[in-house]
Coordinates of C-alpha atoms and ligand atoms in Angstrom, one line a residue:
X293 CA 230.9 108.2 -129.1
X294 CA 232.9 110.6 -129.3
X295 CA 236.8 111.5 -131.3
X296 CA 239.3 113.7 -128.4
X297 CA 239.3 117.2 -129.6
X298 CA 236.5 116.6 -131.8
X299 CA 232.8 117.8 -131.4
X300 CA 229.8 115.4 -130.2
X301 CA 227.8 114.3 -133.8
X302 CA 224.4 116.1 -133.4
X303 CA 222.0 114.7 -135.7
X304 CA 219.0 116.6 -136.6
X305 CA 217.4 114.5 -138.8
X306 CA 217.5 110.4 -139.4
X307 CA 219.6 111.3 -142.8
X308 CA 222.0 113.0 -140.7
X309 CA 222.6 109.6 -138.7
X310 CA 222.4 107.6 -142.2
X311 CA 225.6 109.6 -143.2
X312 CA 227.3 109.7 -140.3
X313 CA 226.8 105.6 -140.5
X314 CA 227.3 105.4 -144.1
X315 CA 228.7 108.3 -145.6
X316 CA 227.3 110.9 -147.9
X317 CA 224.9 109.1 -150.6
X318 CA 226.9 108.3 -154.0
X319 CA 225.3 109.1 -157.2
X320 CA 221.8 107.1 -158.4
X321 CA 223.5 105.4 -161.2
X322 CA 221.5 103.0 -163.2
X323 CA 222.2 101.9 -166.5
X324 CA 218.8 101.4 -169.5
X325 CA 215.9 100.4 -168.1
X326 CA 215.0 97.9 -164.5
X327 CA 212.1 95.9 -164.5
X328 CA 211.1 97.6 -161.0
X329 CA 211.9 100.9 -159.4
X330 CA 210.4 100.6 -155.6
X331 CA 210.7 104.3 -153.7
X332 CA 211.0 103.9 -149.9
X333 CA 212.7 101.6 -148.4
X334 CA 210.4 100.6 -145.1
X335 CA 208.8 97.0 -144.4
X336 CA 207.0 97.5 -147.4
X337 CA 209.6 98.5 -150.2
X338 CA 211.9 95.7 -148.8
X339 CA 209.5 93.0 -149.2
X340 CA 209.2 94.4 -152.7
X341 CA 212.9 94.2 -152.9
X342 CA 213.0 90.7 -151.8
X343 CA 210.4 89.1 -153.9
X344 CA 211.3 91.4 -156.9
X345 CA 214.7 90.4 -156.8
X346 CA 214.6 86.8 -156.0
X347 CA 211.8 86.3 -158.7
X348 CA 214.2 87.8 -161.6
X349 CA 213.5 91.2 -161.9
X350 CA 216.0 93.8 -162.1
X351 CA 215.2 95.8 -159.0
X352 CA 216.6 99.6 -158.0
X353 CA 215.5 100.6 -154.0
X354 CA 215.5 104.6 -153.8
X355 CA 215.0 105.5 -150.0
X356 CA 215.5 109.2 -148.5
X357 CA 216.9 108.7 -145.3
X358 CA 217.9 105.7 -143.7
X359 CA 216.6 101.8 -144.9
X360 CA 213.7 100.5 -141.9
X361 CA 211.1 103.9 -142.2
X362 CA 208.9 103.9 -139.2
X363 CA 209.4 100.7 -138.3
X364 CA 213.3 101.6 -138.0
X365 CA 212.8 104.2 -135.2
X366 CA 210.9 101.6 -133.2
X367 CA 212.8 100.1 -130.6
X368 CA 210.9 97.2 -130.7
X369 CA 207.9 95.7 -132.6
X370 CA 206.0 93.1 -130.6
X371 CA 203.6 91.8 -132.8
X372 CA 205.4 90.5 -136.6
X373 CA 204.7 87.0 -136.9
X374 CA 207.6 84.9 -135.8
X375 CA 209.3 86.7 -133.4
X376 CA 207.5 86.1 -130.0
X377 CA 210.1 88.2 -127.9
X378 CA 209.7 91.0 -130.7
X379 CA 212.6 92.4 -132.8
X380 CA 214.1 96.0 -132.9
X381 CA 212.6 97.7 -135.6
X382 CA 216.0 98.3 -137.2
X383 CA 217.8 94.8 -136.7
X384 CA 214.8 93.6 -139.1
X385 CA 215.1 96.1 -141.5
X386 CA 218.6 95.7 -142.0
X387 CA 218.0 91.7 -142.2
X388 CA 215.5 92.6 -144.7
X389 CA 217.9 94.7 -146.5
X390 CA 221.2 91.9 -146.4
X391 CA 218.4 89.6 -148.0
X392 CA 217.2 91.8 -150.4
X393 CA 221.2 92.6 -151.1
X394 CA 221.8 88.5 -151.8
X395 CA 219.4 88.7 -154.2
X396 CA 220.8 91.4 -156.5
X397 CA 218.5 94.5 -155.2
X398 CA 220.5 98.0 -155.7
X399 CA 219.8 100.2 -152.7
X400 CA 220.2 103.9 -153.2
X401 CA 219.9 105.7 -149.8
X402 CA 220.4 109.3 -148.6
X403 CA 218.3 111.2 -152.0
X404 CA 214.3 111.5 -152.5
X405 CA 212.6 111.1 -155.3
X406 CA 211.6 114.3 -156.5
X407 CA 209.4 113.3 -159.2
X408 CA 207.7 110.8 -161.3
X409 CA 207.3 111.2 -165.1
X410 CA 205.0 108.6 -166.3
X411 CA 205.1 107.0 -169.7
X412 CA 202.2 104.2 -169.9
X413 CA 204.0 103.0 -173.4
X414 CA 207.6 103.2 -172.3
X415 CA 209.6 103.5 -168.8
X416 CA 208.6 105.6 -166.3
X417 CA 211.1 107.8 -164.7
X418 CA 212.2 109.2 -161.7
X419 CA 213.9 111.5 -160.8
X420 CA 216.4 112.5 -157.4
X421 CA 219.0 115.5 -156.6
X422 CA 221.8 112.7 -157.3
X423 CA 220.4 111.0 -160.8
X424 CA 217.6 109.4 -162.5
X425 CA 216.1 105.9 -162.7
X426 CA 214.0 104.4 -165.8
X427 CA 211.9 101.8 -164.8
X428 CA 208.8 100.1 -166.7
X429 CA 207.1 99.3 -162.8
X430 CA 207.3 101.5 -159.8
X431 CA 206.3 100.2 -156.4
X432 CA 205.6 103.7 -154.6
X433 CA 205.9 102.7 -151.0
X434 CA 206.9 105.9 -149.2
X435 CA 204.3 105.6 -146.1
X436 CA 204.3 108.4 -144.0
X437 CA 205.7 111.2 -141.4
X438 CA 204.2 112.2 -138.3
X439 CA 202.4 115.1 -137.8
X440 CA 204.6 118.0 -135.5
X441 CA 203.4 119.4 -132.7
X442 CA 206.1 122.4 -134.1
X443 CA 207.1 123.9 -130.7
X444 CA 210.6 124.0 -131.2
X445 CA 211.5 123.7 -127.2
X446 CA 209.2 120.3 -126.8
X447 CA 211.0 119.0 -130.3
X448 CA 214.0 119.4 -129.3
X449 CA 213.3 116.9 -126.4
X450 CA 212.3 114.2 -128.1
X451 CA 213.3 111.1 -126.8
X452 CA 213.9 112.8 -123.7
X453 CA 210.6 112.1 -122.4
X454 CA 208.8 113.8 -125.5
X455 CA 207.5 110.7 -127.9
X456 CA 205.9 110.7 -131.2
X457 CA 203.4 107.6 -132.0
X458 CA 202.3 105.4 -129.5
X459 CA 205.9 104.3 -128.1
X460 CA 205.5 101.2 -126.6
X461 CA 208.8 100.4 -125.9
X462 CA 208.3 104.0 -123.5
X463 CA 206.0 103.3 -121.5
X464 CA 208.1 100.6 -118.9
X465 CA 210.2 103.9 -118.7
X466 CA 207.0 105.5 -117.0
X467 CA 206.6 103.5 -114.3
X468 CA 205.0 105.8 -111.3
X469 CA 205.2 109.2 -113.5
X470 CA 202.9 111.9 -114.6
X471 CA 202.5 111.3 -118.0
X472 CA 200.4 113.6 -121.1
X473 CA 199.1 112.2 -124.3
X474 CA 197.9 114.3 -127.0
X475 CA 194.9 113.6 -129.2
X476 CA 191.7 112.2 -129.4
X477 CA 192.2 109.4 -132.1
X478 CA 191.9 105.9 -131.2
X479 CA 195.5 106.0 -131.3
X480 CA 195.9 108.1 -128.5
X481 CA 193.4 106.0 -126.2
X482 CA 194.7 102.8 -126.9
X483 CA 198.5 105.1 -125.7
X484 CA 196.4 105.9 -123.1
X485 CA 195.4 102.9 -121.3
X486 CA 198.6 100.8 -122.4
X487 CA 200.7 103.7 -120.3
X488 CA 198.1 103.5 -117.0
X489 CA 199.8 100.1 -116.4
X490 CA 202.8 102.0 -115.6
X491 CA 202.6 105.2 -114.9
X492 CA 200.8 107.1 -112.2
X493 CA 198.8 109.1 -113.5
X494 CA 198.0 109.6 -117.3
X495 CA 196.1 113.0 -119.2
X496 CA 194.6 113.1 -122.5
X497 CA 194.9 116.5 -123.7
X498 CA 192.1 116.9 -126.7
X499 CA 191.3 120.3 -128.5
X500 CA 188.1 119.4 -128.9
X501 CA 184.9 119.1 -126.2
X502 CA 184.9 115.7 -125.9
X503 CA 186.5 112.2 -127.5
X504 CA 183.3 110.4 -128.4
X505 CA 183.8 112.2 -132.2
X506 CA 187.0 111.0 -133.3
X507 CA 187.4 108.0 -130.4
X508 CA 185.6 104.4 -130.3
X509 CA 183.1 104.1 -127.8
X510 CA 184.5 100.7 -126.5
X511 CA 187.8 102.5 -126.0
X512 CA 186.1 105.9 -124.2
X513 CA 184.4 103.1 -121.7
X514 CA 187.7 101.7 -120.9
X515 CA 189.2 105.2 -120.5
X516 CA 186.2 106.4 -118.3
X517 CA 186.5 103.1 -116.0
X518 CA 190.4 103.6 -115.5
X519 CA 190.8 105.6 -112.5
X520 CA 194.3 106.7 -113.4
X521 CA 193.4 108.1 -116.9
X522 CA 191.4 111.3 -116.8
X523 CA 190.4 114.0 -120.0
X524 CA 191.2 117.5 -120.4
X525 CA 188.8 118.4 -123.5
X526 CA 189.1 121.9 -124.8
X527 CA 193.0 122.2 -124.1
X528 CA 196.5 122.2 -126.6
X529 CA 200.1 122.0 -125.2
X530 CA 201.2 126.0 -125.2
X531 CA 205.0 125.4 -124.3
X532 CA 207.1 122.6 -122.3
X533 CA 210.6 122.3 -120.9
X534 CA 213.0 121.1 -118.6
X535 CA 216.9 120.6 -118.1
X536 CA 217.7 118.0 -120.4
X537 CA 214.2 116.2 -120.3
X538 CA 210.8 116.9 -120.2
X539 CA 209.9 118.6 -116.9
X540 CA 207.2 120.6 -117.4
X541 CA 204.6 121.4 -120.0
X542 CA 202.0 124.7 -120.5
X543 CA 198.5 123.7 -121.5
X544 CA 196.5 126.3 -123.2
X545 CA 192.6 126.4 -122.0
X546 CA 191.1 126.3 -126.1
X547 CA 188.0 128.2 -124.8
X548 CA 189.6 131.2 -122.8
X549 CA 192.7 131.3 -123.7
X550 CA 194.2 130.7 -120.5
X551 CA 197.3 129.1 -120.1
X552 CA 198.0 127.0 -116.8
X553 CA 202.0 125.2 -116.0
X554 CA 202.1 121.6 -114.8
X555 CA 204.9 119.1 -114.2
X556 CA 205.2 116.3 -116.3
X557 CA 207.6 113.3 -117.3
X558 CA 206.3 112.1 -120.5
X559 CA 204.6 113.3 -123.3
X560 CA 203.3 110.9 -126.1
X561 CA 201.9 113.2 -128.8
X562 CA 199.3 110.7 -131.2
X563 CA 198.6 113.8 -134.0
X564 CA 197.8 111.6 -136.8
X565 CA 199.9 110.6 -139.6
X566 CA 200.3 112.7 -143.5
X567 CA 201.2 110.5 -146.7
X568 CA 204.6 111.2 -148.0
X569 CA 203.0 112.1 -151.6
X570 CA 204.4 115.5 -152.1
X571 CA 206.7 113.8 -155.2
X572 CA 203.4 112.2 -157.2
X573 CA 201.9 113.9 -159.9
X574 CA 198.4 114.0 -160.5
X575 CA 197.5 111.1 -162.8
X576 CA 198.4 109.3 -159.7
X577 CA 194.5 109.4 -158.2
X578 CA 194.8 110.2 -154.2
X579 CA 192.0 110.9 -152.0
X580 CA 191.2 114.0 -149.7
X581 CA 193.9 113.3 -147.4
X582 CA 196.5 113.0 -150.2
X583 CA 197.0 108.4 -149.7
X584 CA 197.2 106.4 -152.8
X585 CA 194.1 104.9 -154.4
X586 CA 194.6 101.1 -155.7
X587 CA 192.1 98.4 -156.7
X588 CA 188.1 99.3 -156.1
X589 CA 189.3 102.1 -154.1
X590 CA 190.0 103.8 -157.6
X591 CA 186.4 105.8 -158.6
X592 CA 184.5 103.8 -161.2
X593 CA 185.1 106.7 -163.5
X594 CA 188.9 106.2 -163.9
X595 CA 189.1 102.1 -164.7
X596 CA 190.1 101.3 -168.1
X597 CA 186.7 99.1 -168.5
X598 CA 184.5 97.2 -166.8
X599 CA 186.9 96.0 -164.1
X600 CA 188.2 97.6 -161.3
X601 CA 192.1 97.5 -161.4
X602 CA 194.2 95.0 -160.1
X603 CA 194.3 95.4 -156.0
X604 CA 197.5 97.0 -156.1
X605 CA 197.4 98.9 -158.9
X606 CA 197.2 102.6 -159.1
X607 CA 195.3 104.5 -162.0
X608 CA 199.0 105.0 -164.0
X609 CA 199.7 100.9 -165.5
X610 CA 202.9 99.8 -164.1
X611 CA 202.6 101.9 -161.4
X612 CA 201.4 100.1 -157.8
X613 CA 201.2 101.5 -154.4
X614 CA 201.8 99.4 -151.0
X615 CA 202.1 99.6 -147.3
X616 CA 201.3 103.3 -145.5
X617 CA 201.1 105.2 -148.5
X618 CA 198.0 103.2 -149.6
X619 CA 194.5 104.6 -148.9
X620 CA 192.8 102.2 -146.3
X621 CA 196.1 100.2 -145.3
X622 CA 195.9 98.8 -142.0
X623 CA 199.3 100.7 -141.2
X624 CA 201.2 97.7 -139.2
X625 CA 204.3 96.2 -140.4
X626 CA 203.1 92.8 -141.5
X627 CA 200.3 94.3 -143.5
X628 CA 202.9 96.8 -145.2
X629 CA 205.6 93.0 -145.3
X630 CA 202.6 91.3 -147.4
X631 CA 201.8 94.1 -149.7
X632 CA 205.1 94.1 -150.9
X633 CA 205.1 91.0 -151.5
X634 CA 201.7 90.3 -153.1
X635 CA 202.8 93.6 -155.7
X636 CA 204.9 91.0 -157.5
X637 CA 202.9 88.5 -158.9
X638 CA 201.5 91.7 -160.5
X639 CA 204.2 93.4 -161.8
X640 CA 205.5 89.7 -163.6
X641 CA 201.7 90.3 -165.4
X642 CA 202.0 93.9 -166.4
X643 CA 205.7 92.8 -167.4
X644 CA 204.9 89.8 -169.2
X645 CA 200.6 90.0 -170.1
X646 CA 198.6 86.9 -171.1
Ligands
LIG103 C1 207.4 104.5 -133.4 C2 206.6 103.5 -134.2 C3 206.4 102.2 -133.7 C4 205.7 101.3 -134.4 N1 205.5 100.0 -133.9 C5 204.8 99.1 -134.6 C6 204.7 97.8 -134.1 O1 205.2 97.5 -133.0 N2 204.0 96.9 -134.8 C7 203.5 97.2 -136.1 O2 202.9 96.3 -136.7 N3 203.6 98.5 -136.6 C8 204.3 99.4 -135.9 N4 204.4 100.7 -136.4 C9 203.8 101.0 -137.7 C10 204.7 100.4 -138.8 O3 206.1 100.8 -138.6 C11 204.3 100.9 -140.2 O4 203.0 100.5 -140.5 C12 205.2 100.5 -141.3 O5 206.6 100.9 -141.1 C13 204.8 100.9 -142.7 O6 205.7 100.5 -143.6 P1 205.9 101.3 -145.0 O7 207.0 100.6 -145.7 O8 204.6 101.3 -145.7 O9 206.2 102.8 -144.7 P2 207.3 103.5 -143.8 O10 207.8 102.6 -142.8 O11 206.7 104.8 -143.5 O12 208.5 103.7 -144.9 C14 208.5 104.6 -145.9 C15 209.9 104.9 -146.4 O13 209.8 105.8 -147.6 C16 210.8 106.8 -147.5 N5 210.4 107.9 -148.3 C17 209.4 108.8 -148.1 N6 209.3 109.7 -149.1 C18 210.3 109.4 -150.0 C19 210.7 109.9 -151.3 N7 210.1 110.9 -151.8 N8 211.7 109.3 -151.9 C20 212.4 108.2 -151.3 N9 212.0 107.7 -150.1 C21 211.0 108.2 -149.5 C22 210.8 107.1 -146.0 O14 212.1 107.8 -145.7 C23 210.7 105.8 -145.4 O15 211.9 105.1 -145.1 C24 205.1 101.6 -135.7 C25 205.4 102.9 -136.2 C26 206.1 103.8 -135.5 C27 206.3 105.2 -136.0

């Protein structure tokens, strides 16, 4: 929409959109100290909210861009219990949010949290460009942010035939087209075969010599079988383009270096997924690829006794990691839904022991 003699809103980013819907953020302003602090506000920080809150606890939401997180770009989720014509991804965030809302959750959207300074005796505090929150539990649930492909002409079509993640919703939009999907995950197979109802033709594009690495077996069969699916091993997008939507892509020979044009109408790019840990500090235990260890996950060598901590539980008490963020999560939206909820029996016990 657009205001006469105005400019078109261009938002680069989903906070841009979040203030253009909402306004800039107001100040994080929170007075003593909240029984629960939850940072990220996707399926799993608003089932947090929404258990937290209606169970009594004084609860403070601190989301960096816009309430939903992944689930909130996708257009629409098929599979969450209860909804057997699916849901958009935003319209059940923002019921989430409403019902969270009712039950006395403060939502702070539009600042990240910076930094955690944990006090095991006292409140732990954190810490955004717009103010500060004490809180004696935090619920980190900050999932995580596609990996970029980080050519700046195929980024700026996204959406215009360029998708990130396995874009279901995209693939009707396919029917009859020449479509690319990058990686070699089981990710991009499943991507794969789902868009070969649709489209004409589909390519997986995989830097390495062949999928049977980093790809089930069951999935390489079905690929192998399906006559519109074929593998270009050894090959990475170079460059892509077109007027206004994808066109046209260069793919880059790993081997020799050469680099051959093709025409294409989608591009689905499966590059794997990075924790959004960068605000943690090190007492929180992560593994190699930086997710959140909780429960038996947690090496024997940092639990407090004979026990492994709570399932939950990270190796700072009162601090509990749920959804995305958590090493091993199943990374769906009712998984992340029923994390945040089950963290809540827990934090009553750290809040009120014995
Ligand atoms: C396009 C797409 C389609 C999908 N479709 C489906 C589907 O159909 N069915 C299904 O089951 N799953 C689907 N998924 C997966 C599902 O969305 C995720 O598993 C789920 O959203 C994870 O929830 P989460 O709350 O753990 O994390 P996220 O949804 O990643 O939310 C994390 C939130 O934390 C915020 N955050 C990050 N860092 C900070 C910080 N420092 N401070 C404050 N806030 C921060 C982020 O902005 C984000 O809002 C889809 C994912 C994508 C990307």
């Amino acid at each position: 929409m657009t205001t006469p003699g105005r400019p078109p809103f261009v938002a680069t980013s989903v906070r841009d959109v979040a203030i253009s819907l909402y306004g800039a953020p107001g100040d994080v302003r929170v007075e003593g100290v909240v029984d629960l602090a939850i940072v990220g506000a996707g399926p799993a920080g608003l089932a947090a909210a929404v258990y937290g809150a209606s169970e009594g606890l004084t609860t403070v939401v601190l989301e960096a861009e816009a309430i939903g997180g992944q689930a909130g770009t996708s257009s629409m989720i098929r599979n969450y219990l209860g909804f057997p014509r699916g849901i958009s991804g935003m319209r059940l965030a923002q019921r989430a949010r409403n019902q969270a809302l009712r039950f006395g959750t403060q939502f702070y959207t539009g600042w990240d949290v910076a930094s955690l300074e944990t006090r095991p005796d006292g409140a732990h505090v954190l810490s955004t460009g717009g103010g500060s929150v004490q809180a004696s539990t935090v619920v980190v649930a900050t999932g995580v942010a596609y990996r970029k492909l980080g050519i700046h002409t195929i980024e700026d079509l996204v959406g215009f035939g360029v998708y990130y993640g396995s874009a279901m919703s995209a693939a009707r939009e396919m029917e009859g087209a020449d479509v690319v999907v990058v990686g070699g995950g089981n990710s991009a197979g499943q991507a794969a075969i789902h868009l070969a109802r649709f489209a004409a033709s589909v390519t997986i594009l995989v830097r390495r010599p062949a999928l049977a690495e980093t790809m089930s077996q069951y999935l390489i069969g079905e690929i192998e079988y399906n006559a519109r699916i074929t593998v270009q091993p050894c090959s990475e997008i170079a460059d892509g383009g077109g007027d206004g939507r994808l066109e046209w892509l260069d793919i880059r020979d790993t081997t020799t270096g050469a680099v051959t044009r093709r025409g294409a109408d989608g591009l689905f790019l499966l590059l794997g997924a990075e924790p959004n840990c960068d605000w943690l500090p090190p007492e929180v235990a992560r593994d190699r690829r930086g997710f959140v260890l909780t429960g038996r996950d947690i090496p024997t060598e940092r639990w407090a006794g004979e026990l492994p901590p709570a399932n939950l539980a990270t190796t700072v008490n009162g601090v509990f990691a749920v959804g995305d963020i958590r090493a091993n999560s199943m990374k769906r939206v009712a998984a992340a839904t029923g994390e945040g909820a089950s963290v809540v029996p827990l934090v009553h016990a750290y809040l009120a022991p014995g």
